[in-house]
CSV table of C-alpha atoms and ligand atoms in Angstrom, one decimal:
chain,number,residue,atom,x,y,z
G,138,UNK,CA,24.2,-2.6,-5.3
G,139,UNK,CA,23.8,-5.4,-2.7
G,140,UNK,CA,19.9,-7.5,-2.8
G,141,UNK,CA,19.2,-9.5,0.1
G,142,UNK,CA,15.4,-11.1,0.1
G,143,UNK,CA,13.7,-11.1,3.7
G,144,UNK,CA,13.6,-14.3,5.0
G,145,UNK,CA,9.9,-13.7,4.2
G,146,UNK,CA,7.1,-14.6,1.5
G,147,UNK,CA,8.3,-11.6,-0.1
G,148,UNK,CA,10.4,-8.8,0.0
G,149,UNK,CA,14.1,-7.7,0.0
G,150,UNK,CA,16.7,-5.2,1.6
G,151,UNK,CA,19.3,-3.0,-0.6
G,152,UNK,CA,22.0,-1.8,0.8
G,153,UNK,CA,25.1,0.3,-1.1
G,154,UNK,CA,23.0,2.7,-3.1
G,155,UNK,CA,22.8,6.5,-3.0
G,156,UNK,CA,18.7,7.0,-4.3
G,157,UNK,CA,20.3,10.8,-4.4
G,158,UNK,CA,22.2,10.1,-6.7
G,159,UNK,CA,21.7,9.9,-10.7
G,160,UNK,CA,20.8,6.5,-12.3
G,161,UNK,CA,21.5,5.1,-15.6
G,162,UNK,CA,18.8,3.5,-17.3
G,163,UNK,CA,20.0,-0.2,-16.9
G,164,UNK,CA,20.3,0.6,-12.9
G,165,UNK,CA,16.3,2.2,-13.0
G,166,UNK,CA,15.4,-1.6,-14.7
G,167,UNK,CA,17.3,-3.0,-12.2
G,168,UNK,CA,15.6,-1.5,-9.5
G,169,UNK,CA,12.2,-1.7,-11.3
G,170,UNK,CA,12.4,-5.5,-11.9
G,171,UNK,CA,13.3,-6.1,-8.4
G,172,UNK,CA,10.7,-4.5,-7.2
G,173,UNK,CA,8.1,-7.2,-9.3
G,174,UNK,CA,10.4,-9.9,-8.4
G,175,UNK,CA,10.3,-9.2,-4.7
G,176,UNK,CA,7.1,-6.6,-3.8
G,177,UNK,CA,8.5,-4.8,-1.3
G,178,UNK,CA,11.6,-2.9,-1.7
G,179,UNK,CA,14.1,-1.8,1.1
G,180,UNK,CA,17.1,0.5,0.5
G,181,UNK,CA,18.4,1.3,3.7
G,182,UNK,CA,20.5,4.2,5.2
G,183,UNK,CA,18.8,7.4,2.7
G,184,UNK,CA,19.1,10.4,4.2
G,185,UNK,CA,17.4,12.2,1.5
G,186,UNK,CA,15.5,16.3,1.7
G,187,UNK,CA,12.4,16.5,0.0
G,188,UNK,CA,13.3,17.0,-3.3
G,189,UNK,CA,15.5,14.0,-3.8
G,190,UNK,CA,13.0,11.8,-2.3
G,191,UNK,CA,10.4,13.0,-4.5
G,192,UNK,CA,13.3,12.3,-7.6
G,193,UNK,CA,13.7,9.1,-6.2
G,194,UNK,CA,10.1,7.9,-6.3
G,195,UNK,CA,10.3,8.3,-10.2
G,196,UNK,CA,12.4,5.8,-10.6
G,197,UNK,CA,9.5,4.0,-10.2
G,198,UNK,CA,6.8,6.3,-12.0
G,199,UNK,CA,4.8,9.3,-11.9
G,200,UNK,CA,3.8,10.8,-8.6
G,201,UNK,CA,-0.2,9.7,-8.4
G,202,UNK,CA,-1.6,12.9,-6.4
G,203,UNK,CA,-2.1,12.6,-2.4
G,204,UNK,CA,-5.6,11.9,-1.1
G,205,UNK,CA,-6.0,14.5,1.9
G,206,UNK,CA,-4.5,17.9,1.2
G,207,UNK,CA,-4.4,18.0,4.9
G,208,UNK,CA,-2.0,15.7,4.9
G,209,UNK,CA,0.6,17.1,2.8
G,210,UNK,CA,3.9,18.4,2.8
G,211,UNK,CA,3.3,21.9,3.2
G,212,UNK,CA,6.1,22.9,0.3
G,213,UNK,CA,5.3,19.3,-1.8
G,214,UNK,CA,2.3,18.6,-2.2
G,215,UNK,CA,3.2,15.1,-4.2
G,216,UNK,CA,4.5,14.1,-0.4
G,217,UNK,CA,2.2,13.0,2.4
G,218,UNK,CA,3.0,13.3,5.5
G,219,UNK,CA,2.3,10.2,7.8
G,220,UNK,CA,3.7,11.1,11.6
G,221,UNK,CA,2.2,10.6,15.3
G,222,UNK,CA,0.6,13.5,15.5
G,223,UNK,CA,-2.4,12.1,13.1
G,224,UNK,CA,-3.1,10.5,17.0
G,225,UNK,CA,-4.8,13.7,17.7
G,226,UNK,CA,-5.5,15.5,14.7
G,227,UNK,CA,-8.7,17.7,16.2
G,228,UNK,CA,-7.1,17.9,19.7
G,229,UNK,CA,-9.4,15.4,21.7
G,230,UNK,CA,-6.8,13.2,22.7
G,231,UNK,CA,-8.4,10.7,20.5
G,232,UNK,CA,-6.2,8.2,18.5
G,233,UNK,CA,-6.3,8.1,15.0
G,234,UNK,CA,-3.4,6.4,13.5
G,235,UNK,CA,-4.1,5.6,9.8
G,236,UNK,CA,-4.5,2.3,7.4
G,237,UNK,CA,-4.5,0.3,10.8
G,238,UNK,CA,-6.4,-2.9,9.3
G,239,UNK,CA,-5.2,-4.6,5.9
G,240,UNK,CA,-5.8,-2.8,2.2
G,241,UNK,CA,-4.1,-1.6,-0.8
G,242,UNK,CA,-4.2,1.7,-1.5
G,243,UNK,CA,-6.8,3.9,-3.5
G,244,UNK,CA,-8.1,1.1,-5.4
G,245,UNK,CA,-11.9,2.8,-6.0
G,246,UNK,CA,-9.7,4.6,-8.3
G,247,UNK,CA,-10.3,3.2,-12.0
G,248,UNK,CA,-5.9,3.7,-11.9
G,249,UNK,CA,-5.7,2.9,-8.6
G,250,UNK,CA,-1.4,4.0,-7.5
G,251,UNK,CA,0.5,0.9,-8.9
G,252,UNK,CA,3.0,1.7,-5.6
G,253,UNK,CA,3.7,3.6,-2.5
G,254,UNK,CA,6.8,4.5,-1.0
G,255,UNK,CA,7.6,5.5,2.1
G,256,UNK,CA,11.0,7.5,3.9
G,257,UNK,CA,11.7,6.7,8.0
G,258,UNK,CA,12.2,10.1,9.4
G,259,UNK,CA,11.8,9.5,12.7
G,260,UNK,CA,11.3,6.0,14.6
G,261,UNK,CA,9.0,5.0,18.1
G,262,UNK,CA,11.3,3.0,20.3
G,263,UNK,CA,8.5,0.1,20.2
G,264,UNK,CA,6.3,-0.7,18.0
G,265,UNK,CA,4.3,1.3,14.5
G,266,UNK,CA,5.7,-1.7,12.4
G,267,UNK,CA,4.2,-2.3,9.2
G,268,UNK,CA,2.6,-5.3,8.0
G,269,UNK,CA,2.5,-6.6,4.8
G,270,UNK,CA,0.8,-9.6,2.9
G,271,UNK,CA,1.8,-11.6,-0.6
G,272,UNK,CA,-1.6,-11.7,-2.8
G,273,UNK,CA,0.7,-13.2,-5.1
G,274,UNK,CA,1.9,-15.8,-3.3
G,275,UNK,CA,-1.7,-16.1,-1.8
G,276,UNK,CA,-2.9,-16.8,-5.1
G,277,UNK,CA,-0.1,-19.5,-6.0
G,278,UNK,CA,-1.2,-21.2,-3.0
G,279,UNK,CA,-4.9,-21.6,-4.0
G,280,UNK,CA,-6.4,-24.9,-5.1
G,281,UNK,CA,-6.6,-24.8,-9.0
G,282,UNK,CA,-10.8,-24.9,-8.7
G,283,UNK,CA,-10.4,-22.0,-6.7
G,284,UNK,CA,-8.6,-20.1,-9.4
G,285,UNK,CA,-10.6,-21.7,-12.0
G,286,UNK,CA,-13.7,-20.5,-10.1
G,287,UNK,CA,-12.3,-16.6,-9.6
G,288,UNK,CA,-10.5,-16.0,-13.0
G,289,UNK,CA,-13.5,-14.0,-14.2
G,290,UNK,CA,-14.8,-12.6,-11.3
G,291,UNK,CA,-14.7,-8.3,-11.0
G,292,UNK,CA,-15.5,-7.3,-7.4
G,293,UNK,CA,-17.1,-3.3,-7.1
G,294,UNK,CA,-14.5,-1.1,-5.3
G,295,UNK,CA,-16.5,1.9,-2.9
G,296,UNK,CA,-14.5,5.0,-0.9
G,297,UNK,CA,-15.6,3.1,2.4
G,298,UNK,CA,-16.9,-0.8,1.8
G,299,UNK,CA,-19.8,-1.8,4.7
G,300,UNK,CA,-18.0,-4.6,5.2
G,301,UNK,CA,-14.8,-2.6,6.4
G,302,UNK,CA,-13.3,-3.9,9.4
G,303,UNK,CA,-12.5,0.3,10.5
G,304,UNK,CA,-13.7,3.4,9.6
G,305,UNK,CA,-12.3,5.6,6.9
G,306,UNK,CA,-11.7,9.3,7.6
G,307,UNK,CA,-14.7,11.6,6.1
G,308,UNK,CA,-14.3,13.1,2.4
G,309,UNK,CA,-15.3,16.6,2.0
G,310,UNK,CA,-17.6,16.9,-0.7
G,311,UNK,CA,-14.9,18.6,-3.2
G,312,UNK,CA,-13.0,15.2,-2.7
G,313,UNK,CA,-16.0,13.1,-3.5
G,314,UNK,CA,-16.3,15.0,-6.4
G,315,UNK,CA,-12.7,15.2,-7.7
G,316,UNK,CA,-11.7,11.5,-6.5
G,317,UNK,CA,-15.2,9.8,-7.0
G,318,UNK,CA,-17.0,7.1,-5.7
G,319,UNK,CA,-16.6,3.3,-7.3
G,320,UNK,CA,-15.3,1.1,-10.0
G,321,UNK,CA,-15.0,-2.5,-10.8
G,322,UNK,CA,-11.7,-4.6,-11.1
G,323,UNK,CA,-10.8,-8.0,-11.9
G,324,UNK,CA,-10.4,-10.3,-8.7
G,325,UNK,CA,-7.1,-11.7,-10.3
G,326,UNK,CA,-4.9,-9.3,-11.3
G,327,UNK,CA,-1.9,-9.7,-13.5
G,328,UNK,CA,1.5,-7.7,-12.8
G,329,UNK,CA,2.5,-6.1,-16.3
G,330,UNK,CA,5.6,-6.4,-15.9
G,331,UNK,CA,5.9,-10.1,-15.4
G,332,UNK,CA,2.4,-11.9,-16.0
G,333,UNK,CA,2.7,-12.9,-12.2
G,334,UNK,CA,-1.6,-13.4,-10.9
G,335,UNK,CA,-2.6,-11.7,-7.5
G,336,UNK,CA,-5.8,-12.0,-5.4
G,337,UNK,CA,-6.8,-8.2,-6.0
G,338,UNK,CA,-9.3,-7.4,-2.6
G,339,UNK,CA,-9.3,-4.5,-0.2
G,340,UNK,CA,-11.0,-5.1,2.4
G,341,UNK,CA,-11.6,-2.2,3.3
G,342,UNK,CA,-13.3,-1.4,0.0
G,343,UNK,CA,-14.6,-4.5,-1.9
G,344,UNK,CA,-18.5,-3.6,-1.5
G,345,UNK,CA,-19.5,-6.7,-3.6
G,346,UNK,CA,-18.6,-9.2,-6.6
G,347,UNK,CA,-20.1,-8.4,-9.9
G,348,UNK,CA,-23.3,-10.5,-11.2
G,349,UNK,CA,-23.5,-12.4,-7.8
G,350,UNK,CA,-26.6,-12.3,-5.2
G,351,UNK,CA,-24.8,-10.8,-1.5
G,352,UNK,CA,-24.8,-14.3,-0.1
G,353,UNK,CA,-23.1,-15.7,-2.6
G,354,UNK,CA,-20.9,-12.5,-3.3
G,355,UNK,CA,-20.0,-12.1,0.6
G,356,UNK,CA,-19.1,-16.1,0.8
G,357,UNK,CA,-16.4,-15.5,-1.5
G,358,UNK,CA,-15.0,-12.5,-0.4
G,359,UNK,CA,-14.8,-14.2,3.3
G,360,UNK,CA,-13.5,-17.2,2.0
G,361,UNK,CA,-10.7,-15.1,-0.1
G,362,UNK,CA,-10.4,-13.2,3.0
G,363,UNK,CA,-10.0,-15.9,5.3
G,364,UNK,CA,-7.8,-17.8,2.3
G,365,UNK,CA,-5.4,-14.6,2.6
G,366,UNK,CA,-5.4,-14.0,6.4
G,367,UNK,CA,-2.6,-16.9,6.9
G,368,UNK,CA,0.7,-16.0,8.4
G,369,UNK,CA,2.1,-17.9,6.3
G,370,UNK,CA,2.2,-14.7,3.5
G,371,UNK,CA,3.0,-12.2,5.9
G,372,UNK,CA,6.1,-10.0,6.5
G,373,UNK,CA,6.4,-7.3,9.4
G,374,UNK,CA,8.8,-4.8,8.3
G,375,UNK,CA,10.5,-3.1,11.7
G,376,UNK,CA,11.6,0.7,10.6
G,377,UNK,CA,14.9,1.7,11.3
G,378,UNK,CA,15.2,5.9,10.2
G,379,UNK,CA,16.5,6.1,6.6
G,380,UNK,CA,14.4,3.3,5.0
G,381,UNK,CA,12.9,3.9,1.8
G,382,UNK,CA,10.5,1.3,1.2
G,383,UNK,CA,8.5,0.8,-1.6
G,384,UNK,CA,6.0,-1.5,-2.3
G,385,UNK,CA,3.2,-3.0,-4.9
G,386,UNK,CA,-0.3,-1.9,-4.7
G,387,UNK,CA,-1.6,-4.9,-7.2
G,388,UNK,CA,-0.3,-8.0,-5.1
G,389,UNK,CA,0.5,-6.7,-1.4
G,390,UNK,CA,-1.7,-5.9,1.2
G,391,UNK,CA,-0.4,-3.7,4.1
G,392,UNK,CA,-1.8,-2.0,7.5
G,393,UNK,CA,-0.1,0.3,10.1
G,394,UNK,CA,0.5,-0.4,13.9
G,395,UNK,CA,-0.9,1.7,16.7
G,396,UNK,CA,0.8,0.0,19.3
G,397,UNK,CA,3.5,2.7,19.9
G,398,UNK,CA,3.3,5.2,22.7
G,399,UNK,CA,2.1,8.4,20.5
G,400,UNK,CA,1.7,10.7,22.9
G,401,UNK,CA,5.5,10.5,23.9
G,402,UNK,CA,7.0,9.1,20.9
G,403,UNK,CA,7.9,10.7,17.5
G,404,UNK,CA,7.1,8.9,14.5
G,405,UNK,CA,7.3,10.5,10.9
G,406,UNK,CA,7.7,9.1,7.4
G,407,UNK,CA,7.1,11.0,3.9
G,408,UNK,CA,4.6,9.1,2.1
G,409,UNK,CA,4.7,9.2,-2.2
G,410,UNK,CA,2.6,7.0,-4.4
G,411,UNK,CA,3.0,6.3,-8.2
G,412,UNK,CA,0.2,6.4,-11.2
G,413,UNK,CA,-0.6,2.7,-12.1
G,414,UNK,CA,-2.2,1.3,-14.9
G,415,UNK,CA,-6.2,-0.1,-15.0
G,416,UNK,CA,-5.6,-3.0,-13.3
G,417,UNK,CA,-6.4,-6.1,-16.0
F,604,FE2,FE1,-2.0,2.4,2.8
C-alpha cells in the first residue's frame, strides 16, 4: 500500500491495494487511521461489483440507510446511485444534479453518517468534479477568542434550513416520519479517533444557534461561513474511473458540480454512507 498526501489541506491517495481482497485487522486499522488523519482517502483503480463495494465499505463501518428510495440500487438498497440522469428525473428537461452546494450528509439525524464513500463507474470528459473543505483546518485557523466563544455552542439542524442556498428534494410524508425533522449538535465537534476538533456546521441544514437571538445567531453563522469558505481549506477532486473515495462527514464539507454536459456525457457513481456516533 502506498499513501501519498494530496498537495492540499486535506486528503491522500492510496494505490497498490485491491479492496475486493480480504484484509487483516491491522490493515483495516491502518486504513481507518489514515482516514482519521487525512479525512478524504482516494483509493485508485478499484474495479468493484456492488457486493465487493458493500464488503469494502465495511472496512469503515456499517451501512447507514440511504434516504431517498428513488435513487437506490435496485438490488442493493444500501447503495445509492448518483448519475447524470438525476438531471432530468421528471422528464421536463430541468437540471437537478444533487448536492451542488456545501454540505455534510444527513446532519439532521441524531447520529449522522460518519462517512460517505463513492465509487466512480463512469466520469464525463470535463467537469463534474467534487469539492471538499476541511472544517478541521478551518477550526485550527480560528483565533483563540473565537474558539473560546463557540466552544460550548450548539446548532439546530433541520431537514432544510431557511438559510439554505438551494432547494432540497421534497420528502414524502413517510420519509419525514421515518427520518425525523431536527436535532441539535455541538458547533465544535471532536473526532472520536484522535480528538481533533472541527467546525460542525451545515449551510443547507443549520437553522440557528441554540439560546441566541435571531440576529446574534445569523451573525455567528455568517461569520463562521465566511471563514470556512476560504480557498485555503479546499480541495477539488477530479475523478478517474475506479476511484473509491471516502470522506469524513464530521470534519469535511463537500459539494458536487453540475458543470458537465449531462445531456451527452455519462456520470455514474455508487454511494454508501456508514453509521456514525452522536456528535460530541
Ligand atoms: Fe452529499
